[in-house]
Amino acid sequence: MVRGLRPHVVGKEILSVQVRDPKLAPIVPTLALPATVASLSRRGKHILFDLGDRTLVLHLRMSGRLAWGTREPTGKVRLSLRFPDGGAHLVDPRRLGTTAVVERFVDELGPEPFGDLAWLPAALARSRMPVKLWLMDQKKIAGIGNIYAAEILFRAGIAPTRPAGSLSRKEVARLEDAIPSVLERAIAAGGTTLADGLYRGPTGENGEFRYELSVYGREGEPCPRCGARIERSLLGGRGTYSCPRCQS
DNA sequence: TCATCCCTGTGG
DNA sequence: CCACAGGGATGA
């Protein structure tokens, strides 16, 4: 989403801000204009508009997306940033998304899930959490959500309930491979637009990773690897999909 | 480590 | 009507 939005907003001045959700109103006084976007980046699931002397931080949570266009998108627009060439609109039907303006963005997020993951074995070993919850714990490792946690564990052949600290050296190695593999593949596919079409790219395009999902949302369907029925369970209150034969 | 809450919408 | 949904903060 950041990659798609970046060319439209970096170096551009925010001409006006419209807030259409009272929950988001507090940012208006702090987002004093004029302001120019020096850079657009991401840390974990946070989207960071660097405005030089402050940073606008967006988190889309469950149902949010950022839509770019010259016209207002259809849907529940909660916040609009108008630029010379168009607008960046926060569409968020469930209103769970959050915004903040800070002088300096500080976080308690774990390392990014890319690059050298040599720190992973020791970090996993310290925890008895179910490995799926560990992967989704943003303080442990940043950026992995429910869909990709399921897909990562399938690829690694590890059951979601396994305590993080119980993984063998081999299993950790498979995880080390699966984490960036799945995420990079999903990003290349433009993300995961499910049947409801809630998530879409900044200009409305569908993310095609949906067609590459192995287990997420596929309860009762045959495992693409072994044919066994995909199971759905509840873990940490979240729907959890796995293959009972391939993951142990 | 859990249940609960925040919100709204959709589908069974 | 109830269950559930790409997330996370909070309090028990």
XYZ file of C-alpha atoms (C1' of nucleotides) in Angstrom:
272
model
C 0.000 0.000 0.000
C 2.855 2.344 0.861
C 4.647 1.504 -2.354
C 1.572 2.316 -4.372
C 0.867 5.549 -2.581
C 4.430 6.809 -2.362
C 4.805 8.309 -5.847
C 1.608 10.273 -5.399
C 2.383 11.928 -2.090
C 6.122 12.213 -1.542
C 7.296 15.777 -2.026
C 3.693 16.944 -2.240
C 1.967 19.436 -0.028
C -1.106 18.516 1.958
C -3.572 21.193 0.930
C -6.376 20.254 3.282
C -7.509 17.639 5.728
C -11.048 16.421 6.094
C -12.097 14.317 9.052
C -15.408 12.537 8.813
C -15.172 10.453 11.953
C -15.339 12.225 15.316
C -12.945 9.620 16.716
C -10.234 10.960 14.446
C -10.891 14.611 15.191
C -8.000 14.991 17.671
C -5.436 14.917 14.893
C -6.780 18.036 13.206
C -5.174 20.657 15.482
C -1.861 18.751 15.535
C -1.808 18.322 11.793
C -1.403 22.031 11.227
C -1.006 23.024 7.612
C 0.936 23.723 5.542
C 2.719 20.398 5.595
C 4.689 18.572 2.953
C 5.285 14.835 2.884
C 9.046 14.364 3.018
C 8.765 10.619 2.791
C 6.288 7.799 3.184
C 7.352 4.653 4.957
C 6.176 1.719 6.981
C 7.133 0.134 10.262
C 5.337 -3.114 10.969
C 1.743 -2.337 10.083
C 2.072 1.385 10.794
C 2.081 3.783 7.860
C 4.282 6.813 8.438
C 3.880 10.154 6.674
C 7.086 12.009 7.471
C 6.203 15.714 7.572
C 9.627 16.923 8.589
C 8.957 18.233 12.055
C 6.338 15.594 12.841
C 4.971 12.295 11.640
C 1.432 11.308 10.766
C 0.947 7.701 11.805
C -1.867 5.578 10.400
C -2.832 2.074 11.372
C -5.491 0.434 9.240
C -6.361 -2.381 11.663
C -8.983 -4.803 10.354
C -10.983 -3.002 7.736
C -9.035 0.066 6.740
C -7.460 0.885 3.441
C -5.919 3.922 1.809
C -7.459 4.901 -1.480
C -5.757 7.273 -3.850
C -7.655 9.156 -6.517
C -8.852 12.428 -7.906
C -12.365 11.604 -6.804
C -13.818 10.488 -3.507
C -13.893 6.686 -3.352
C -17.090 4.822 -2.644
C -17.306 3.488 0.871
C -16.905 4.746 4.394
C -14.347 7.526 4.038
C -13.149 8.580 7.487
C -10.256 10.868 6.619
C -9.078 12.598 3.475
C -5.764 14.248 2.752
C -5.979 16.460 -0.306
C -2.885 16.871 -2.450
C -2.382 18.891 -5.643
C -2.870 15.823 -7.847
C -5.508 13.963 -5.867
C -6.474 12.724 -2.455
C -5.450 9.985 -0.049
C -8.573 8.670 1.605
C -8.791 6.450 4.635
C -11.700 4.098 3.985
C -12.582 2.186 7.123
C -16.086 0.751 7.559
C -15.446 -0.646 11.023
C -13.762 2.509 12.286
C -11.047 0.528 13.997
C -8.230 2.312 12.232
C -6.157 4.761 14.252
C -4.362 7.989 13.484
C -1.873 10.064 15.416
C 0.511 12.926 14.875
C 3.747 12.613 16.825
C 7.009 14.513 16.984
C 8.968 11.331 16.705
C 7.600 7.878 16.058
C 8.641 5.502 18.792
C 7.377 1.973 18.985
C 7.773 -1.263 20.847
C 7.628 -3.352 17.724
C 9.834 -6.344 17.193
C 12.246 -6.607 14.243
C 11.002 -6.544 10.689
C 10.192 -9.968 9.202
C 12.668 -9.569 6.345
C 16.397 -9.725 5.876
C 18.605 -11.535 8.325
C 16.420 -13.479 10.753
C 19.353 -14.994 12.628
C 17.890 -13.591 15.866
C 14.814 -15.777 15.459
C 15.938 -19.051 17.095
C 16.919 -17.442 20.382
C 13.790 -15.284 20.473
C 11.501 -18.251 19.860
C 13.293 -20.356 22.431
C 12.459 -17.881 25.168
C 8.684 -18.202 24.738
C 6.083 -20.812 25.538
C 3.366 -19.027 23.559
C 1.668 -20.978 20.781
C 3.856 -20.258 17.791
C 1.015 -18.686 15.813
C 0.362 -16.161 18.547
C 4.078 -15.528 18.763
C 4.222 -14.715 15.063
C 1.273 -12.353 15.439
C 2.706 -10.635 18.514
C 3.978 -7.363 17.082
C 6.422 -6.973 19.954
C 8.120 -10.209 18.986
C 8.199 -9.699 15.219
C 6.495 -6.883 13.361
C 4.045 -7.056 10.523
C 2.567 -10.552 10.518
C -1.214 -10.856 10.789
C -3.728 -13.662 10.881
C -3.704 -14.582 7.203
C 0.045 -14.707 6.781
C 0.672 -16.415 10.118
C -1.503 -19.291 8.902
C 0.222 -19.431 5.531
C 3.702 -19.213 7.049
C 3.021 -22.079 9.433
C 1.600 -24.199 6.652
C 4.664 -23.651 4.534
C 6.882 -24.457 7.492
C 4.864 -27.561 8.342
C 4.330 -26.495 11.938
C 1.080 -26.758 13.896
C -0.158 -23.349 15.114
C -0.526 -24.506 18.724
C 3.052 -25.653 19.147
C 4.819 -23.706 21.890
C 7.327 -21.372 20.252
C 10.117 -22.678 22.435
C 9.444 -26.289 21.501
C 10.431 -26.006 17.856
C 13.361 -28.061 16.702
C 16.334 -26.518 14.981
C 14.981 -27.782 11.683
C 11.543 -26.337 12.275
C 12.989 -22.961 13.178
C 15.011 -23.060 9.991
C 11.858 -23.766 7.994
C 10.161 -20.853 9.729
C 13.092 -18.614 8.937
C 12.566 -19.452 5.298
C 8.773 -19.350 5.319
C 8.340 -15.928 6.951
C 9.986 -13.800 4.254
C 8.983 -16.183 1.472
C 5.277 -15.928 2.173
C 5.346 -12.185 2.824
C 7.406 -11.353 -0.247
C 5.193 -13.533 -2.396
C 2.064 -11.886 -0.989
C 3.450 -8.404 -1.530
C 4.416 -9.287 -5.087
C 0.830 -10.421 -5.629
C -0.432 -7.082 -4.353
C -1.736 -8.369 -1.035
C -4.792 -10.428 -0.199
C -8.169 -9.194 -1.384
C -10.751 -11.608 0.006
C -14.206 -12.181 -1.416
C -15.612 -9.129 0.406
C -13.181 -6.846 -1.405
C -12.496 -4.874 1.761
C -8.783 -4.666 1.183
C -7.638 -3.253 -2.101
C -4.578 -1.483 -3.345
C -4.410 2.319 -3.236
C -5.937 2.720 -6.662
C -8.588 0.077 -6.162
C -6.777 -2.899 -7.661
C -7.331 -6.334 -6.170
C -4.499 -8.139 -4.432
C -4.199 -11.546 -6.032
C -2.646 -13.497 -3.171
C -6.093 -14.832 -2.390
C -5.546 -17.335 -5.171
C -2.315 -18.500 -3.595
C -3.679 -19.102 -0.121
C -3.036 -22.676 0.948
C -5.064 -22.869 4.151
C -6.484 -19.504 5.210
C -10.243 -19.437 4.745
C -10.237 -22.956 3.316
C -11.891 -24.955 6.068
C -13.040 -28.337 4.769
C -11.205 -27.993 1.472
C -8.455 -30.425 0.557
C -4.913 -29.499 1.531
C -3.066 -28.510 -1.662
C -0.133 -30.638 -0.600
C -1.620 -33.838 0.832
C -5.362 -33.643 0.212
C -6.394 -33.898 3.857
C -9.238 -31.656 4.978
C -8.140 -28.218 6.150
C -9.235 -27.595 9.727
C -10.404 -24.433 11.392
C -9.874 -23.865 15.097
C -9.852 -20.943 17.477
C -6.543 -19.726 18.847
C -6.319 -16.525 20.804
C -9.855 -15.848 19.669
C -8.825 -15.834 16.024
C -9.841 -18.200 13.268
C -6.898 -20.515 12.671
C -6.519 -22.665 9.599
C -4.142 -25.571 9.241
C -3.622 -28.957 7.669
C -3.736 -31.677 10.310
C -1.436 -33.924 8.302
C 1.187 -31.517 6.957
C 1.511 -29.477 10.140
C 2.592 -31.099 13.383
C -2.450 -15.955 29.017
C -7.301 -15.261 28.748
C -11.624 -12.808 27.836
C -13.554 -8.463 26.555
C -14.015 -4.446 24.144
C -13.701 -1.318 20.311
C -16.868 -0.858 15.677
C -19.685 -2.052 11.580
C -21.112 -5.123 8.096
C -22.077 -9.526 6.061
C -23.463 -14.155 5.622
C -25.323 -18.405 7.406
C -30.672 -13.865 15.166
C -25.872 -15.086 15.981
C -21.065 -15.873 14.470
C -17.408 -13.936 12.564
C -14.111 -10.664 10.121
C -7.028 -8.647 7.320
C -5.899 -5.928 14.820
C -4.691 -4.598 19.121
C -5.264 -2.361 23.868
C -6.813 -3.405 28.298
C -7.767 -5.454 32.667
C -8.461 -9.662 35.257
